[in-house]
Coordinates of C-alpha atoms in Angstrom, one line a residue:
Chain A
M1 CA -3.6 33.3 9.5
T2 CA -1.0 30.3 8.9
T3 CA 0.5 28.9 5.9
P4 CA 0.8 25.3 5.0
F5 CA 3.5 23.3 7.1
V6 CA 6.2 22.9 4.0
K7 CA 7.3 26.5 3.6
G8 CA 7.0 27.2 0.0
D9 CA 4.5 24.6 -0.6
Y10 CA 1.5 25.2 -2.6
D11 CA -2.1 25.6 -0.6
P12 CA -3.2 21.9 -0.8
R13 CA -6.6 23.1 -2.4
S14 CA -4.7 24.2 -5.5
K15 CA -3.1 21.0 -5.8
L16 CA -6.4 19.1 -5.7
V17 CA -7.7 21.4 -8.5
L18 CA -5.1 20.1 -10.3
V19 CA -5.1 16.3 -9.3
L20 CA -8.9 16.6 -10.1
G21 CA -8.6 17.9 -13.8
L22 CA -5.6 15.8 -14.7
S23 CA -7.4 12.5 -13.2
S24 CA -10.9 13.8 -14.9
L25 CA -9.3 14.0 -18.1
A26 CA -7.5 10.3 -18.0
V27 CA -11.2 9.1 -16.8
V28 CA -13.2 10.9 -19.6
F29 CA -11.0 10.6 -22.7
D30 CA -10.2 7.0 -24.0
Y31 CA -7.6 7.9 -26.8
P32 CA -3.8 7.7 -26.9
R33 CA -3.5 10.7 -28.6
I34 CA -5.0 12.4 -25.8
L35 CA -3.8 10.7 -23.2
L36 CA -0.6 10.7 -24.1
P37 CA 0.5 14.5 -23.8
L38 CA -1.6 14.4 -21.1
A39 CA 0.3 11.7 -19.0
L40 CA 3.5 14.0 -20.0
A41 CA 1.8 17.0 -18.6
T42 CA 1.4 15.2 -15.2
V43 CA 4.4 13.9 -15.3
L44 CA 6.0 17.4 -15.5
C45 CA 3.6 19.0 -12.9
A46 CA 4.7 16.4 -10.4
L47 CA 8.0 17.3 -11.1
Y48 CA 7.4 20.8 -10.4
L49 CA 5.9 19.9 -7.0
R50 CA 7.9 17.6 -6.3
S51 CA 6.0 14.7 -5.8
G52 CA 9.1 12.4 -6.4
V53 CA 7.3 10.6 -9.4
L54 CA 10.2 9.0 -10.8
G55 CA 11.0 7.3 -7.2
S56 CA 7.6 5.8 -7.1
L57 CA 7.9 4.5 -10.5
V58 CA 10.9 2.8 -9.8
R59 CA 9.4 1.7 -6.4
M60 CA 6.6 0.6 -8.4
R61 CA 8.6 -1.4 -11.2
R62 CA 7.3 -4.7 -10.3
L63 CA 3.7 -3.8 -10.4
L64 CA 3.9 -2.5 -13.5
W65 CA 3.3 -6.3 -14.7
V66 CA -0.1 -5.8 -13.4
F67 CA -0.7 -2.7 -15.4
L68 CA 0.6 -4.5 -18.4
A69 CA -1.6 -7.3 -17.7
M70 CA -4.2 -4.9 -17.8
G71 CA -3.5 -3.5 -21.1
I72 CA -3.1 -7.1 -22.6
I73 CA -6.5 -8.3 -21.3
Q74 CA -7.8 -5.1 -23.1
S75 CA -5.7 -5.5 -26.5
V76 CA -6.8 -9.0 -26.8
F77 CA -10.6 -8.5 -25.8
T78 CA -11.3 -5.7 -27.5
R79 CA -12.5 -6.2 -31.0
G80 CA -12.7 -3.5 -33.9
G81 CA -10.5 -1.9 -36.7
Q82 CA -7.8 -3.7 -38.2
P83 CA -6.4 -6.7 -37.3
L84 CA -2.6 -6.8 -36.1
V85 CA -2.0 -10.4 -35.1
E86 CA -3.8 -12.9 -36.4
L87 CA -3.6 -16.9 -35.7
A88 CA -5.7 -19.4 -38.3
G89 CA -7.6 -16.4 -39.4
V90 CA -8.6 -15.3 -36.1
A91 CA -7.6 -11.9 -35.3
L92 CA -5.7 -11.7 -31.8
V93 CA -5.0 -8.1 -31.3
T94 CA -6.5 -5.2 -33.2
T95 CA -5.8 -2.0 -34.1
T96 CA -9.1 -0.8 -31.9
G97 CA -8.0 -3.6 -29.4
L98 CA -4.2 -2.1 -29.3
E99 CA -5.7 1.6 -28.8
R100 CA -8.1 0.5 -25.7
G101 CA -4.8 -1.4 -24.2
V102 CA -2.6 1.5 -24.5
S103 CA -5.4 3.7 -23.2
I104 CA -5.9 1.8 -19.9
I105 CA -2.2 1.9 -19.1
L106 CA -2.0 5.4 -19.5
R107 CA -5.1 6.3 -17.8
I108 CA -3.5 4.1 -14.8
F109 CA -0.6 6.0 -14.9
I110 CA -2.1 9.1 -15.3
I111 CA -4.1 8.9 -12.2
L112 CA -1.0 7.1 -10.0
V113 CA 1.0 9.9 -11.1
S114 CA -1.5 12.8 -10.2
A115 CA -2.5 11.1 -6.6
G116 CA 1.0 11.4 -5.7
I117 CA 1.3 15.2 -6.0
M118 CA -1.3 15.3 -3.1
T119 CA 0.8 13.2 -0.9
T120 CA 3.4 15.8 -1.1
S121 CA 1.1 17.8 1.3
N122 CA 0.4 17.1 5.2
P123 CA -2.9 15.3 5.5
R124 CA -3.8 17.9 8.5
D125 CA -3.5 20.7 5.6
I126 CA -5.3 18.8 3.2
I127 CA -8.4 18.5 5.9
Q128 CA -8.2 21.9 6.4
G129 CA -7.9 23.5 3.3
L130 CA -11.0 21.1 2.2
Y131 CA -13.0 22.2 5.3
Q132 CA -12.5 25.8 4.5
W133 CA -14.1 25.1 1.1
R134 CA -17.6 24.0 3.1
I135 CA -16.8 20.3 2.6
P136 CA -18.2 18.3 5.3
Y137 CA -15.3 17.4 7.6
E138 CA -16.1 13.7 7.2
L139 CA -15.4 13.8 3.9
A140 CA -12.8 15.7 4.3
F141 CA -11.1 13.3 6.9
M142 CA -11.9 10.4 4.2
V143 CA -9.8 12.2 1.2
A144 CA -6.7 13.0 3.8
V145 CA -6.7 9.3 5.1
A146 CA -6.9 7.9 1.7
V147 CA -3.8 10.2 0.9
R148 CA -2.2 8.9 3.7
F149 CA -2.3 5.3 3.1
L150 CA -1.1 5.7 -0.5
P151 CA 2.6 4.8 0.2
L152 CA 1.2 2.1 3.0
M153 CA -0.6 0.4 0.1
R154 CA 2.4 0.3 -2.1
E155 CA 4.6 -0.8 0.4
E156 CA 1.7 -3.7 1.5
A157 CA 1.7 -4.7 -2.5
E158 CA 5.3 -5.1 -2.8
D159 CA 5.5 -7.1 0.1
T160 CA 2.7 -9.4 -0.8
L161 CA 4.4 -9.6 -4.4
T162 CA 7.9 -10.4 -2.7
A163 CA 5.7 -13.0 -0.4
L164 CA 4.6 -15.0 -3.2
Q165 CA 7.5 -15.2 -5.3
L166 CA 9.7 -16.4 -2.1
R167 CA 7.2 -19.2 -2.2
G168 CA 9.3 -20.1 -5.3
V169 CA 7.3 -18.8 -7.9
R170 CA 9.2 -17.7 -10.3
L171 CA 6.9 -15.6 -12.1
E172 CA 9.0 -14.4 -14.9
E173 CA 9.2 -18.0 -16.3
L174 CA 5.2 -18.4 -16.4
P175 CA 2.9 -18.4 -19.1
L176 CA 1.6 -15.2 -20.0
R177 CA -2.0 -16.4 -18.7
T178 CA -0.8 -17.7 -15.5
R179 CA 1.2 -14.9 -14.8
I180 CA -1.9 -12.7 -15.4
R181 CA -4.3 -15.1 -13.3
T182 CA -1.1 -15.1 -10.7
Y183 CA -1.2 -11.5 -10.2
G184 CA -5.0 -11.2 -9.1
Y185 CA -3.9 -13.3 -5.9
L186 CA -2.1 -10.2 -5.1
L187 CA -5.7 -8.3 -4.7
T188 CA -6.8 -10.5 -2.1
P189 CA -4.4 -9.6 0.9
L190 CA -4.7 -6.0 -0.1
I191 CA -8.3 -5.6 0.1
A192 CA -8.3 -7.6 3.3
G193 CA -5.8 -5.2 4.7
V194 CA -7.8 -2.3 3.4
L195 CA -10.7 -3.7 5.1
A196 CA -9.2 -4.2 8.3
R197 CA -7.4 -0.8 8.6
A198 CA -10.7 1.0 7.7
R199 CA -12.2 -0.9 10.8
Q200 CA -9.5 -0.2 13.4
M201 CA -9.6 3.3 12.4
S202 CA -13.5 4.0 12.4
L203 CA -13.1 2.4 15.7
S204 CA -10.3 4.6 16.6
V205 CA -11.4 8.1 15.4
E206 CA -15.0 7.6 17.4
M207 CA -13.2 6.7 20.5
R208 CA -11.3 9.7 20.2
G209 CA -14.5 11.9 19.7
F210 CA -15.1 12.2 15.8
R211 CA -18.6 13.3 15.2
A212 CA -18.8 14.3 18.5
Y213 CA -19.9 18.0 17.9
P214 CA -21.9 19.1 14.8
R215 CA -19.4 22.1 13.9
R216 CA -15.6 22.0 14.3
T217 CA -13.1 25.2 15.2
S218 CA -9.8 25.3 14.1
H219 CA -6.7 27.0 15.0
R220 CA -5.1 26.8 11.9
T221 CA -6.3 28.6 9.0
L222 CA -4.9 28.3 5.4
V223 CA -4.9 31.2 3.0
L224 CA -4.4 31.1 -0.9
D225 CA -2.1 33.4 -2.0
G226 CA -1.3 34.3 -5.7
R227 CA 0.4 31.3 -6.8
D228 CA -2.2 29.0 -5.6
Y229 CA -4.7 30.8 -7.7
L230 CA -2.2 31.0 -10.8
L231 CA -2.0 27.2 -10.4
M232 CA -5.9 26.8 -10.4
I233 CA -6.3 28.8 -13.2
I234 CA -3.9 27.3 -15.6
A235 CA -5.2 23.5 -14.4
L236 CA -8.8 25.0 -15.3
L237 CA -8.0 26.2 -18.5
L238 CA -5.9 23.1 -19.3
V239 CA -9.2 21.1 -18.7
S240 CA -11.6 23.2 -20.6
G241 CA -8.9 23.4 -23.4
A242 CA -8.7 20.1 -23.8
F243 CA -12.7 19.4 -23.7
V244 CA -12.8 22.2 -26.1
A245 CA -10.4 20.8 -28.3
H246 CA -12.3 17.3 -27.9
F247 CA -15.8 18.5 -28.6
R248 CA -15.6 21.1 -31.2
P249 CA -17.0 20.2 -34.5
G250 CA -14.9 18.8 -37.0
P251 CA -11.5 16.5 -36.9
L252 CA -9.4 16.9 -34.0
Chain B
M1 CA 24.1 -21.8 3.1
I2 CA 24.2 -17.9 3.5
R3 CA 27.7 -15.7 2.9
A4 CA 28.3 -12.2 3.3
L5 CA 31.4 -10.6 2.3
G6 CA 31.6 -6.9 3.1
A7 CA 27.7 -6.4 2.6
S8 CA 26.5 -3.0 3.8
Y9 CA 22.7 -1.6 3.0
R10 CA 21.7 1.8 3.2
Y11 CA 17.8 2.5 2.0
P12 CA 17.7 5.4 -0.6
G13 CA 18.2 9.2 0.8
E14 CA 18.6 7.3 4.0
G15 CA 22.1 7.0 6.1
Q16 CA 23.5 3.3 6.5
V17 CA 21.1 0.8 8.0
V18 CA 23.5 -2.4 8.1
A19 CA 26.9 -1.5 8.3
P20 CA 29.8 -3.9 6.1
V21 CA 29.4 -7.2 7.4
D22 CA 31.4 -10.6 6.6
L23 CA 29.5 -13.5 7.9
A24 CA 28.6 -17.0 6.9
I25 CA 25.4 -18.6 8.4
H26 CA 25.5 -22.7 7.7
A27 CA 22.3 -24.6 7.0
S28 CA 23.0 -26.8 9.9
D29 CA 22.5 -24.5 12.5
V30 CA 19.6 -22.3 14.1
T31 CA 21.2 -18.7 13.9
A32 CA 19.5 -15.7 15.8
L33 CA 19.6 -12.4 14.7
F34 CA 19.0 -10.7 18.1
G35 CA 18.6 -6.9 19.0
P36 CA 16.4 -4.4 20.4
N37 CA 13.7 -2.8 17.9
G38 CA 15.7 -0.2 15.2
S39 CA 18.6 -2.1 15.4
G40 CA 18.9 -3.2 11.7
K41 CA 17.8 -6.8 12.5
T42 CA 15.0 -7.0 9.6
T43 CA 17.0 -5.3 7.4
L44 CA 19.7 -7.3 8.1
G45 CA 17.7 -10.7 7.5
K46 CA 16.3 -9.1 4.2
L47 CA 19.8 -8.5 3.2
L48 CA 20.9 -12.2 3.9
A49 CA 17.6 -13.7 2.5
G50 CA 18.9 -12.0 -1.1
I51 CA 15.0 -9.6 -0.5
L52 CA 17.0 -6.4 -0.4
K53 CA 20.2 -6.0 -2.4
P54 CA 23.4 -4.8 -0.7
T55 CA 24.4 -1.5 -1.5
S56 CA 28.0 -2.5 -1.0
G57 CA 29.5 -5.8 -1.0
R58 CA 27.8 -9.2 -1.8
V59 CA 25.9 -11.7 -0.2
E60 CA 26.1 -15.2 -1.9
I61 CA 22.9 -17.9 -1.4
L62 CA 24.7 -21.5 -1.7
G63 CA 27.4 -19.8 -3.5
E64 CA 25.2 -17.9 -5.7
D65 CA 25.3 -14.0 -5.6
T66 CA 21.8 -12.6 -4.9
R67 CA 22.0 -9.5 -7.2
T68 CA 21.7 -12.7 -10.1
L69 CA 19.0 -14.4 -8.3
S70 CA 15.2 -13.8 -8.8
L71 CA 13.1 -13.9 -5.8
G72 CA 11.3 -17.1 -7.3
R73 CA 14.4 -18.5 -7.3
I74 CA 15.5 -17.3 -3.9
G75 CA 12.2 -18.8 -3.1
Q76 CA 13.5 -22.7 -4.2
R77 CA 16.7 -22.1 -1.7
L78 CA 15.2 -20.9 1.5
G79 CA 11.4 -20.2 2.8
Y80 CA 11.1 -16.2 4.1
L81 CA 8.2 -16.0 7.0
F82 CA 7.3 -12.3 6.9
Q83 CA 6.5 -11.0 10.4
E84 CA 2.9 -10.0 9.4
P85 CA 0.9 -12.9 8.2
D86 CA -2.0 -10.8 6.8
R87 CA 0.5 -9.9 3.8
Q88 CA 1.3 -13.5 2.9
I89 CA -2.2 -15.1 2.4
F90 CA -3.6 -15.3 -1.1
T91 CA -6.4 -17.2 -1.5
A92 CA -10.4 -17.8 -0.3
R93 CA -9.3 -21.0 1.5
V94 CA -7.1 -22.4 4.0
D95 CA -6.2 -25.5 1.9
E96 CA -6.2 -23.6 -1.4
E97 CA -3.7 -21.4 0.2
L98 CA -1.6 -24.3 0.9
A99 CA -1.5 -25.7 -2.6
L100 CA -1.1 -22.5 -4.4
A101 CA 2.9 -22.2 -4.9
Q102 CA 3.0 -26.1 -5.7
R103 CA 0.2 -25.8 -8.4
L104 CA 2.3 -22.7 -9.8
R105 CA 5.5 -24.6 -9.6
G106 CA 3.8 -27.2 -12.1
V107 CA 4.1 -30.0 -8.9
P108 CA 1.6 -32.8 -10.3
E109 CA -1.6 -32.3 -8.6
D110 CA -1.6 -35.6 -7.1
D111 CA 1.2 -35.0 -5.2
V112 CA 0.1 -31.1 -4.3
L113 CA -3.5 -33.1 -2.6
G114 CA -1.0 -35.4 -0.5
R115 CA 1.3 -32.6 0.8
V116 CA -2.0 -30.2 1.6
E117 CA -3.3 -32.9 3.6
E118 CA 0.4 -33.6 5.2
M119 CA 0.6 -30.0 5.9
L120 CA -3.2 -29.8 7.5
D121 CA -2.4 -32.3 10.0
R122 CA 1.3 -31.4 10.9
F123 CA 0.2 -27.9 11.3
R124 CA -3.2 -28.8 13.0
L125 CA -5.3 -26.6 10.3
E126 CA -7.7 -30.0 9.6
H127 CA -10.6 -28.4 10.9
L128 CA -10.2 -24.8 9.3
R129 CA -9.7 -26.5 6.0
E130 CA -12.4 -24.5 4.1
A131 CA -12.0 -21.4 6.4
F132 CA -11.5 -18.0 5.0
P133 CA -8.1 -17.4 6.0
F134 CA -8.5 -13.5 7.1
D135 CA -11.0 -14.8 9.5
L136 CA -8.5 -16.6 11.0
S137 CA -6.8 -15.8 15.0
R138 CA -3.4 -14.3 14.8
G139 CA -1.6 -17.8 16.0
E140 CA -3.7 -19.5 13.2
K141 CA -2.8 -17.5 10.4
Q142 CA 1.1 -17.8 11.7
R143 CA 0.6 -21.4 11.5
L144 CA -0.9 -20.9 7.6
A145 CA 1.9 -18.8 7.1
L146 CA 4.1 -21.4 7.9
A147 CA 2.5 -24.2 6.5
A148 CA 2.1 -22.6 3.0
I149 CA 6.1 -22.5 2.8
M150 CA 6.8 -25.6 4.8
I151 CA 4.8 -27.4 2.0
N152 CA 7.7 -26.3 -0.5
R153 CA 10.1 -28.3 2.1
P154 CA 12.6 -25.3 1.9
P155 CA 16.2 -26.6 3.4
F156 CA 16.2 -23.5 5.0
L157 CA 14.0 -21.1 6.9
V158 CA 13.8 -17.2 7.7
L159 CA 11.9 -16.3 10.4
D160 CA 11.2 -12.3 11.2
E161 CA 9.9 -11.7 14.5
P162 CA 7.9 -15.4 14.3
T163 CA 6.3 -14.4 17.9
T164 CA 5.2 -11.0 17.5
A165 CA 1.5 -10.9 19.0
L166 CA 1.6 -14.3 19.9
D167 CA 0.2 -15.4 23.5
V168 CA 2.4 -17.8 25.9
V169 CA 0.4 -21.3 24.4
R170 CA 0.5 -20.2 21.0
K171 CA 4.0 -19.1 21.4
A172 CA 4.4 -23.1 22.8
E173 CA 2.9 -24.5 20.0
L174 CA 5.3 -22.2 17.6
S175 CA 8.3 -23.5 19.3
A176 CA 7.1 -27.0 18.7
L177 CA 6.3 -27.0 15.1
L178 CA 10.0 -25.0 14.8
S179 CA 11.7 -28.0 16.5
Q180 CA 9.9 -30.8 14.9
A181 CA 11.4 -28.4 11.3
T182 CA 14.9 -28.3 12.7
E183 CA 14.9 -32.0 13.9
G184 CA 14.4 -32.9 10.5
G185 CA 17.2 -31.0 9.0
V186 CA 16.0 -27.7 8.3
G187 CA 18.1 -24.8 9.0
M188 CA 17.0 -21.1 10.3
L189 CA 17.8 -17.9 10.6
I190 CA 15.4 -16.4 13.6
I191 CA 14.9 -12.3 13.8
S192 CA 13.7 -11.8 17.0
H193 CA 13.7 -9.5 20.1
D194 CA 12.4 -12.0 22.3
R195 CA 15.3 -13.5 24.6
S196 CA 13.4 -16.5 25.7
F197 CA 12.4 -17.6 22.2
V198 CA 15.7 -17.0 21.0
A199 CA 17.5 -19.1 23.9
R200 CA 15.3 -22.1 23.7
H201 CA 15.9 -22.2 19.6
A202 CA 19.2 -20.9 18.6
T203 CA 22.5 -22.6 18.4
R204 CA 24.7 -19.3 17.4
I205 CA 23.1 -15.8 18.7
L206 CA 24.5 -12.6 16.6
E207 CA 23.5 -9.5 18.4
L208 CA 22.7 -6.3 16.6
S209 CA 23.4 -2.7 17.7
R210 CA 22.8 0.5 15.4
G211 CA 23.4 -1.7 12.4
E212 CA 26.4 -3.6 13.3
I213 CA 27.1 -7.2 14.8
V214 CA 28.5 -6.5 18.3
D215 CA 28.5 -10.1 19.2
D216 CA 28.7 -13.4 17.9
Y217 CA 28.6 -16.9 19.8
S218 CA 27.1 -20.4 19.9
V219 CA 25.1 -21.5 23.0
R220 CA 25.5 -25.0 22.4

């Protein structure tokens, strides 16, 4: 019997239940009045679990424009509700559009911050925890790899944005439409990088005998303690409470 | 061109990576930052190029404090070649890649097309003009990244480990392109641990060890 690598840390499975709960709510619900308190709850959870959420947000500050751009696109192209901004009688921004734009920003924020919680666990522990939950090792490995590469992807995105600006492109002075289009260029190197890395890694793990045997044994085992169960119960109560509050008959 | 006045740098939550440094880099020189892995070359290079802002002291590029310069404005004063070419390729075609920054900077289309042709020819990328940049070899990607910077006609270049993963032939090709640039009056700061490459190009060498400049000498 062993405990997680970081003494006093929660079991990665309890964190996973929390993260799945938070991100599922962010995907299912589409209203700022639900997403806003959910975002606050996510930040509080991240702070409690010491995921360095504020540091991550500071490091991502230059990418926040991308999320803002997505929100603006949603605001402008979603019709419905009362017009808020009009040009020559044509509604540019409506109440529904604005609500959708704010929702998309909050959704991305919740998913990123909650995903950051998983980076506080050792990737080896994540695999072990999932495997003990009877998740096939291949899938558990994929989850752990995704967590492992999140910080690297952030670093790549920042480098790419820096490289584009260092070609003398003054993003801050570009018209909004051009700026939004320019952020699209960042996706090319990011996707290419992910694909190249996935190709290299698949070759590397196969060469080390990955999937060589149908069953795996492990010297390490994780044990859920009282705190872990408590965290999972709170997460499940949060999710079910949000669903009940939203889908019960009558106004919210 | 670049002046460091007591500039130092530490990454958040870590010890000092670059000790306070006073230094002037001249546009007429080819200066090399030379030292072993982990000696702080890239961090000092990024500090001097204005990508990182000093934690104490100041760095000036053409007399302006880098803290007040946006990356876009820095990019109009110098070109920076990253170690990893994949992180500085943005489009699905070689010729589009060359034209990208020019178009975003509002250069007239006729001028853009003329400069693209010039770069395709100078960097021997003509036969690859329609190729998907991520399918190119390492040496070709390196040439493309350099051409995409040189198309902006920067007066000064910062090159971070430009010879990484290049074989002897590709290194010689890169050397020829850099020599051509210096003959055209482009100053350079080369960050490298490749002694022979540095010896071939540098007019001044700054040796680094554990974040400190331990030697500074002219070689020609």
